PDB file of C-alpha atoms in Angstrom:
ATOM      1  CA  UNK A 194      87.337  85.682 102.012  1.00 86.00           C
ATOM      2  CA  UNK A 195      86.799  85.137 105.768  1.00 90.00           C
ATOM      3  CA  UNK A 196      90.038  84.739 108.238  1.00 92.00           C
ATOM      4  CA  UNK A 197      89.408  82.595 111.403  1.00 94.00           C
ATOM      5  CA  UNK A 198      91.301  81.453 114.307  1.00 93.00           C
ATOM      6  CA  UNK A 199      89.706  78.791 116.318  1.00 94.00           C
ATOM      7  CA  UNK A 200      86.568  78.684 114.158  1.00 92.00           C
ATOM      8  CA  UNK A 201      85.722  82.363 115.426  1.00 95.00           C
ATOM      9  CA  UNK A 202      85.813  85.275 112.231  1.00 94.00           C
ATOM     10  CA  UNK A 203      88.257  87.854 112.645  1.00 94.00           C
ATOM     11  CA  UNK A 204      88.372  89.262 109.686  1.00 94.00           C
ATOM     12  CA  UNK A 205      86.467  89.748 106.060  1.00 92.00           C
ATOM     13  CA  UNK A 206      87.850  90.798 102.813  1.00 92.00           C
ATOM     14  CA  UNK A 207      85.431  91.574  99.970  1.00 91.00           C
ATOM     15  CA  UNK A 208      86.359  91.827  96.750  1.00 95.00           C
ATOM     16  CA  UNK A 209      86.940  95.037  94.954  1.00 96.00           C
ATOM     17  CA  UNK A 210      83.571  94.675  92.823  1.00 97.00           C
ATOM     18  CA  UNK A 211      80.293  92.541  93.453  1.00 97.00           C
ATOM     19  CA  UNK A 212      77.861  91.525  90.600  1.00 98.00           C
ATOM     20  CA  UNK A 213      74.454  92.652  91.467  1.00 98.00           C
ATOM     21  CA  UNK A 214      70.915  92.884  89.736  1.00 98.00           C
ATOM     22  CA  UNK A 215      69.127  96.520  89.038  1.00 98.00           C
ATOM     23  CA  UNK A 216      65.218  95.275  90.493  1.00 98.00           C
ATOM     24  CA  UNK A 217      63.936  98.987  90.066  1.00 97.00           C
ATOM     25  CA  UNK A 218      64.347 101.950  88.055  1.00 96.00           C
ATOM     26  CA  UNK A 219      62.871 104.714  85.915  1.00 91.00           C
ATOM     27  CA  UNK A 220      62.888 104.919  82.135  1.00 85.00           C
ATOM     28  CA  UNK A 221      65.830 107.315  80.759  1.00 74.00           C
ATOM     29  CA  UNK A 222      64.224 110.926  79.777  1.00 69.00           C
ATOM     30  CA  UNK A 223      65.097 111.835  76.358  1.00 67.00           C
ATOM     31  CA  UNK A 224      67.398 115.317  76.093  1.00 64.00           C
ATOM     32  CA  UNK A 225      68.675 114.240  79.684  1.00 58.00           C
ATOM     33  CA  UNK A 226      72.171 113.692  79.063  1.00 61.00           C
ATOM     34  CA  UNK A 227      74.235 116.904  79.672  1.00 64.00           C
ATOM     35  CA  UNK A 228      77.196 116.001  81.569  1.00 75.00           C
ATOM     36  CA  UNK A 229      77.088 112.307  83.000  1.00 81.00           C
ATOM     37  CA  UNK A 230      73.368 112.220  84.364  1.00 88.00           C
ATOM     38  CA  UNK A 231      72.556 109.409  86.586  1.00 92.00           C
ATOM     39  CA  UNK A 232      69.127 108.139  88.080  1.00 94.00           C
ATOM     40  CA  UNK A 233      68.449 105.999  91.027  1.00 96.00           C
ATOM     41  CA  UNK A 234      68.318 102.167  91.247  1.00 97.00           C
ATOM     42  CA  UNK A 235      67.300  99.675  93.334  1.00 98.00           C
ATOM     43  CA  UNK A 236      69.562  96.445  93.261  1.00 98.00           C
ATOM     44  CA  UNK A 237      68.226  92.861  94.473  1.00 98.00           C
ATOM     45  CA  UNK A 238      70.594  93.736  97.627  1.00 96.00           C
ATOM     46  CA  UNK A 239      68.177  96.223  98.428  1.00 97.00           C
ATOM     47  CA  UNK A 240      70.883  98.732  98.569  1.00 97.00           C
ATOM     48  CA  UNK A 241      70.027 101.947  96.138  1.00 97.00           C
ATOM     49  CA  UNK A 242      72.562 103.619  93.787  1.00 97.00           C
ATOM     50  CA  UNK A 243      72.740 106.369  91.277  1.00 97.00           C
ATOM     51  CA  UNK A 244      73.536 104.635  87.977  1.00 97.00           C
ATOM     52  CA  UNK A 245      74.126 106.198  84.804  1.00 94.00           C
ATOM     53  CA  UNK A 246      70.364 107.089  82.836  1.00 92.00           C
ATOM     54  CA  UNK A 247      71.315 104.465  80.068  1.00 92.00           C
ATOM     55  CA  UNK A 248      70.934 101.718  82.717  1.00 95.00           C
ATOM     56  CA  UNK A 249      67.585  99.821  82.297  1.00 95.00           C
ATOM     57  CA  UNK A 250      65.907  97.476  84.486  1.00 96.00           C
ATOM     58  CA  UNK A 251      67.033  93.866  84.584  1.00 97.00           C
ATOM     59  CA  UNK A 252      70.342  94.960  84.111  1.00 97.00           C
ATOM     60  CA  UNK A 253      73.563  93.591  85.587  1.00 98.00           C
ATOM     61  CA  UNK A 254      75.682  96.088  86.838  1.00 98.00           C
ATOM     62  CA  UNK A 255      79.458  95.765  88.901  1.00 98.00           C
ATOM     63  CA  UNK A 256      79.489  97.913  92.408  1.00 98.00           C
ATOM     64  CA  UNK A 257      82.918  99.130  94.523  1.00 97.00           C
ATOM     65  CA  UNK A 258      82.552  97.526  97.333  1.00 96.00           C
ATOM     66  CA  UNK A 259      84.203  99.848  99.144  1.00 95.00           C
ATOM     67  CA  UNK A 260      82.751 103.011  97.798  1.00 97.00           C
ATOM     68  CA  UNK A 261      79.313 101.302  97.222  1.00 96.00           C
ATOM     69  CA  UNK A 262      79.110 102.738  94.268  1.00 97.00           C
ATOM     70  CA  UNK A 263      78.350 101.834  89.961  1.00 98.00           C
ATOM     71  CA  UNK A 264      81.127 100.814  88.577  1.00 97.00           C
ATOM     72  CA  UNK A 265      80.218  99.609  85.175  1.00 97.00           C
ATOM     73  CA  UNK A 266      77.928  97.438  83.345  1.00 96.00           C
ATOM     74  CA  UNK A 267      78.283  93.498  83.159  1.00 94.00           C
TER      75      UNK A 267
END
C-alpha cells in the first residue's frame, strides 16, 4: 500500500509476507537432516534465501518481508 500527497509517494507499506517462486535449487542430500538444515534458493525475484532441504524446485514458498527471510511453504 502506497501513501501519497499531491500524487508524490511518501510512504510504502508491504505486507508482512510475499508469495514468491523457488527458480533454482539443489536436490535434498539424503542423511542431511540433523537439526533444521537448509540449502540455498533462488526465487523468480532474484533475491536468494536459505530454505529448508525439503524445498524442491518449482515450489511456492511465503517470505518476511521484513526479515527477507522463508517463512513457510504455500
Amino acid at each position: 500500500v502506497a501513501t501519497a500527497i499531491d500524487d508524490r509517494i511518501i510512504g510504502i507499506e508491504l505486507p508482512k509476507t510475499i508469495e514468491l517462486e523457488i527458480v533454482e535449487t539443489s536436490d535434498a542430500v539424503a542423511g542431511n537432516t540433523a537439526s533444521n538444515p537448509t540449502k540455498k534458493a533462488t526465487l523468480n525475484s532474484g533475491y536468494v534465501i536459505n530454505v529448508p532441504m525439503f524445498i524442491k524446485l518449482g515450489e511456492k514458498i511465503k517470505v518476511n518481508t521484513e526479515s527477507g527471510d522463508y517463512n513457510s511453504r504455500v
